[in-house]
């Protein structure tokens, strides 16, 4: 599984904000070997890079470099 394509898929799903389980269920068909633990680890790394935010139990689009015009 390529991490870059997984990151892109996650960012595409975050328009409305999703919790961990909703993200996992949405990504599972495309990435069948994905585990919740791997997804959570990736989400933490993406949050540190500013690509996403975590508020009120939901992962949301961040204000990192990927979201600046």
CSV table of N, CA and C in Angstrom, one decimal:
chain,number,residue,atom,x,y,z
A,1,UNK,N,0.9,-1.2,0.0
A,1,UNK,CA,0.0,0.0,0.0
A,1,UNK,C,0.9,1.2,0.0
A,2,UNK,N,0.6,2.1,-0.9
A,2,UNK,CA,1.5,3.3,-1.0
A,2,UNK,C,0.9,4.4,-0.1
A,3,UNK,N,1.8,4.9,0.8
A,3,UNK,CA,1.3,5.9,1.8
A,3,UNK,C,0.8,7.2,1.1
A,4,UNK,N,1.4,7.6,0.0
A,4,UNK,CA,1.0,8.8,-0.6
A,4,UNK,C,-0.4,8.7,-1.1
A,5,UNK,N,-0.8,7.6,-1.7
A,5,UNK,CA,-2.1,7.4,-2.3
A,5,UNK,C,-3.1,7.3,-1.1
A,6,UNK,N,-2.7,6.7,0.0
A,6,UNK,CA,-3.6,6.6,1.2
A,6,UNK,C,-3.8,8.0,1.7
A,7,UNK,N,-2.8,8.8,1.8
A,7,UNK,CA,-2.9,10.2,2.3
A,7,UNK,C,-3.9,10.9,1.4
A,8,UNK,N,-3.8,10.8,0.1
A,8,UNK,CA,-4.6,11.5,-0.8
A,8,UNK,C,-6.1,11.1,-0.6
A,9,UNK,N,-6.3,9.8,-0.4
A,9,UNK,CA,-7.7,9.3,-0.2
A,9,UNK,C,-8.2,9.8,1.1
A,10,UNK,N,-7.4,9.9,2.1
A,10,UNK,CA,-7.9,10.4,3.4
A,10,UNK,C,-8.3,11.9,3.3
A,11,UNK,N,-7.4,12.7,2.6
A,11,UNK,CA,-7.7,14.1,2.5
A,11,UNK,C,-9.0,14.3,1.6
A,12,UNK,N,-9.2,13.5,0.7
A,12,UNK,CA,-10.4,13.6,-0.1
A,12,UNK,C,-11.7,13.3,0.7
A,13,UNK,N,-11.6,12.5,1.7
A,13,UNK,CA,-12.7,12.1,2.5
A,13,UNK,C,-13.0,13.1,3.6
A,14,UNK,N,-12.1,14.0,3.9
A,14,UNK,CA,-12.2,14.9,5.1
A,14,UNK,C,-13.0,16.2,4.8
A,15,UNK,N,-13.6,16.3,3.7
A,15,UNK,CA,-14.4,17.6,3.4
A,15,UNK,C,-15.4,17.9,4.5
A,16,UNK,N,-16.1,16.9,4.9
A,16,UNK,CA,-17.2,17.1,5.9
A,16,UNK,C,-16.8,16.7,7.3
A,17,UNK,N,-15.6,16.2,7.5
A,17,UNK,CA,-15.1,15.7,8.8
A,17,UNK,C,-15.7,14.3,9.1
A,18,UNK,N,-14.8,13.4,9.6
A,18,UNK,CA,-15.2,12.0,9.8
A,18,UNK,C,-14.4,11.6,11.1
A,19,UNK,N,-15.0,10.6,11.8
A,19,UNK,CA,-14.3,10.0,12.9
A,19,UNK,C,-13.5,8.8,12.4
A,20,UNK,N,-12.7,8.2,13.3
A,20,UNK,CA,-11.8,7.2,12.9
A,20,UNK,C,-12.5,6.0,12.2
A,21,UNK,N,-13.6,5.6,12.8
A,21,UNK,CA,-14.3,4.4,12.3
A,21,UNK,C,-14.9,4.7,10.9
A,22,UNK,N,-15.4,5.9,10.7
A,22,UNK,CA,-16.0,6.3,9.4
A,22,UNK,C,-14.9,6.3,8.3
A,23,UNK,N,-13.7,6.8,8.7
A,23,UNK,CA,-12.6,6.8,7.7
A,23,UNK,C,-12.2,5.4,7.4
A,24,UNK,N,-12.1,4.6,8.5
A,24,UNK,CA,-11.6,3.2,8.3
A,24,UNK,C,-12.6,2.5,7.3
A,25,UNK,N,-13.9,2.6,7.6
A,25,UNK,CA,-14.9,1.9,6.7
A,25,UNK,C,-14.9,2.4,5.3
A,26,UNK,N,-14.6,3.7,5.1
A,26,UNK,CA,-14.6,4.3,3.8
A,26,UNK,C,-13.3,3.9,3.0
A,27,UNK,N,-12.2,3.7,3.7
A,27,UNK,CA,-11.0,3.4,3.1
A,27,UNK,C,-10.8,1.9,2.9
A,28,UNK,N,-11.4,1.1,3.7
A,28,UNK,CA,-11.2,-0.4,3.7
A,28,UNK,C,-11.4,-1.1,2.3
A,29,UNK,N,-12.4,-0.7,1.5
A,29,UNK,CA,-12.6,-1.4,0.2
A,29,UNK,C,-11.4,-1.1,-0.7
A,30,UNK,N,-10.9,0.1,-0.7
A,30,UNK,CA,-9.8,0.4,-1.6
A,30,UNK,C,-8.4,0.0,-1.1
A,31,UNK,N,-8.3,-0.1,0.3
A,31,UNK,CA,-7.0,-0.6,0.9
A,31,UNK,C,-7.3,-1.7,1.8
A,32,UNK,N,-7.5,-2.9,1.3
A,32,UNK,CA,-8.0,-4.1,2.1
A,32,UNK,C,-7.0,-4.5,3.2
A,33,UNK,N,-5.8,-4.2,3.1
A,33,UNK,CA,-4.8,-4.6,4.2
A,33,UNK,C,-4.6,-3.5,5.3
A,34,UNK,N,-5.4,-2.4,5.2
A,34,UNK,CA,-5.3,-1.4,6.1
A,34,UNK,C,-5.9,-1.8,7.5
A,35,UNK,N,-5.2,-1.5,8.6
A,35,UNK,CA,-5.7,-1.8,9.9
A,35,UNK,C,-6.0,-0.4,10.6
A,36,UNK,N,-6.8,-0.5,11.6
A,36,UNK,CA,-7.2,0.7,12.4
A,36,UNK,C,-5.9,1.3,13.0
A,37,UNK,N,-5.0,0.5,13.5
A,37,UNK,CA,-3.8,1.0,14.1
A,37,UNK,C,-2.9,1.7,13.1
A,38,UNK,N,-2.8,1.2,11.9
A,38,UNK,CA,-2.0,1.9,10.8
A,38,UNK,C,-2.6,3.2,10.4
A,39,UNK,N,-4.0,3.2,10.3
A,39,UNK,CA,-4.7,4.4,9.9
A,39,UNK,C,-4.5,5.4,11.0
A,40,UNK,N,-4.6,5.1,12.2
A,40,UNK,CA,-4.5,6.0,13.3
A,40,UNK,C,-3.1,6.6,13.3
A,41,UNK,N,-2.1,5.8,13.2
A,41,UNK,CA,-0.7,6.3,13.1
A,41,UNK,C,-0.5,7.2,12.0
A,42,UNK,N,-1.0,7.0,10.8
A,42,UNK,CA,-0.9,7.9,9.7
A,42,UNK,C,-1.7,9.2,10.0
A,43,UNK,N,-2.8,9.1,10.6
A,43,UNK,CA,-3.6,10.3,10.9
A,43,UNK,C,-2.8,11.2,11.9
A,44,UNK,N,-2.1,10.6,12.8
A,44,UNK,CA,-1.3,11.3,13.8
A,44,UNK,C,-0.2,12.0,13.1
A,45,UNK,N,0.5,11.3,12.2
A,45,UNK,CA,1.6,12.0,11.4
A,45,UNK,C,1.1,13.1,10.5
A,46,UNK,N,-0.1,12.9,9.9
A,46,UNK,CA,-0.6,13.9,9.0
A,46,UNK,C,-1.0,15.1,9.9
A,47,UNK,N,-1.5,14.9,11.1
A,47,UNK,CA,-1.9,16.0,11.9
A,47,UNK,C,-0.7,16.8,12.3
A,48,UNK,N,0.4,16.2,12.6
A,48,UNK,CA,1.7,16.8,13.0
A,48,UNK,C,2.2,17.7,11.9
A,49,UNK,N,1.9,17.3,10.6
A,49,UNK,CA,2.4,18.0,9.4
A,49,UNK,C,1.4,19.1,9.1
A,50,UNK,N,0.3,19.2,9.8
A,50,UNK,CA,-0.7,20.2,9.5
A,50,UNK,C,-1.7,19.9,8.4
A,51,UNK,N,-1.7,18.7,7.9
A,51,UNK,CA,-2.6,18.3,6.8
A,51,UNK,C,-4.0,18.1,7.2
A,52,UNK,N,-4.2,17.8,8.5
A,52,UNK,CA,-5.5,17.6,9.0
A,52,UNK,C,-5.6,18.1,10.5
A,53,UNK,N,-6.8,18.3,11.0
A,53,UNK,CA,-7.0,18.7,12.4
A,53,UNK,C,-7.9,17.7,13.0
A,54,UNK,N,-7.9,17.7,14.3
A,54,UNK,CA,-8.8,16.8,15.1
A,54,UNK,C,-9.6,17.7,16.1
A,55,UNK,N,-10.9,17.7,15.9
A,55,UNK,CA,-11.7,18.6,16.8
A,55,UNK,C,-13.0,17.8,17.1
A,56,UNK,N,-13.4,17.8,18.3
A,56,UNK,CA,-14.6,17.2,18.8
A,56,UNK,C,-14.9,15.8,18.2
A,57,UNK,N,-13.8,15.0,18.2
A,57,UNK,CA,-13.9,13.6,17.8
A,57,UNK,C,-13.9,13.4,16.3
A,58,UNK,N,-13.7,14.5,15.5
A,58,UNK,CA,-13.7,14.3,14.1
A,58,UNK,C,-12.3,14.8,13.5
A,59,UNK,N,-11.9,14.1,12.4
A,59,UNK,CA,-10.7,14.5,11.7
A,59,UNK,C,-11.3,15.5,10.6
A,60,UNK,N,-10.6,16.6,10.4
A,60,UNK,CA,-11.1,17.7,9.5
A,60,UNK,C,-9.9,18.1,8.6
A,61,UNK,N,-10.1,18.7,7.5
A,61,UNK,CA,-9.0,19.2,6.7
A,61,UNK,C,-8.2,20.2,7.5
A,62,UNK,N,-6.9,20.2,7.4
A,62,UNK,CA,-6.0,21.0,8.1
A,62,UNK,C,-5.7,22.3,7.4
A,63,UNK,N,-4.8,23.1,8.0
A,63,UNK,CA,-4.3,24.3,7.3
A,63,UNK,C,-2.9,24.2,6.9
A,64,UNK,N,-2.4,23.0,6.7
A,64,UNK,CA,-1.0,22.8,6.3
A,64,UNK,C,-0.7,23.2,4.9
A,65,UNK,N,0.5,22.9,4.5
A,65,UNK,CA,1.0,23.4,3.1
A,65,UNK,C,0.1,22.9,2.0
A,66,UNK,N,-0.6,21.8,2.1
A,66,UNK,CA,-1.4,21.2,1.0
A,66,UNK,C,-2.7,22.0,0.8
A,67,UNK,N,-3.0,22.8,1.8
A,67,UNK,CA,-4.3,23.6,1.7
A,67,UNK,C,-4.2,25.0,1.4
A,68,UNK,N,-2.9,25.5,1.3
A,68,UNK,CA,-2.7,26.9,0.9
A,68,UNK,C,-2.8,27.1,-0.6
A,69,UNK,N,-3.4,28.2,-1.0
A,69,UNK,CA,-3.5,28.4,-2.5
A,69,UNK,C,-2.1,28.8,-3.1
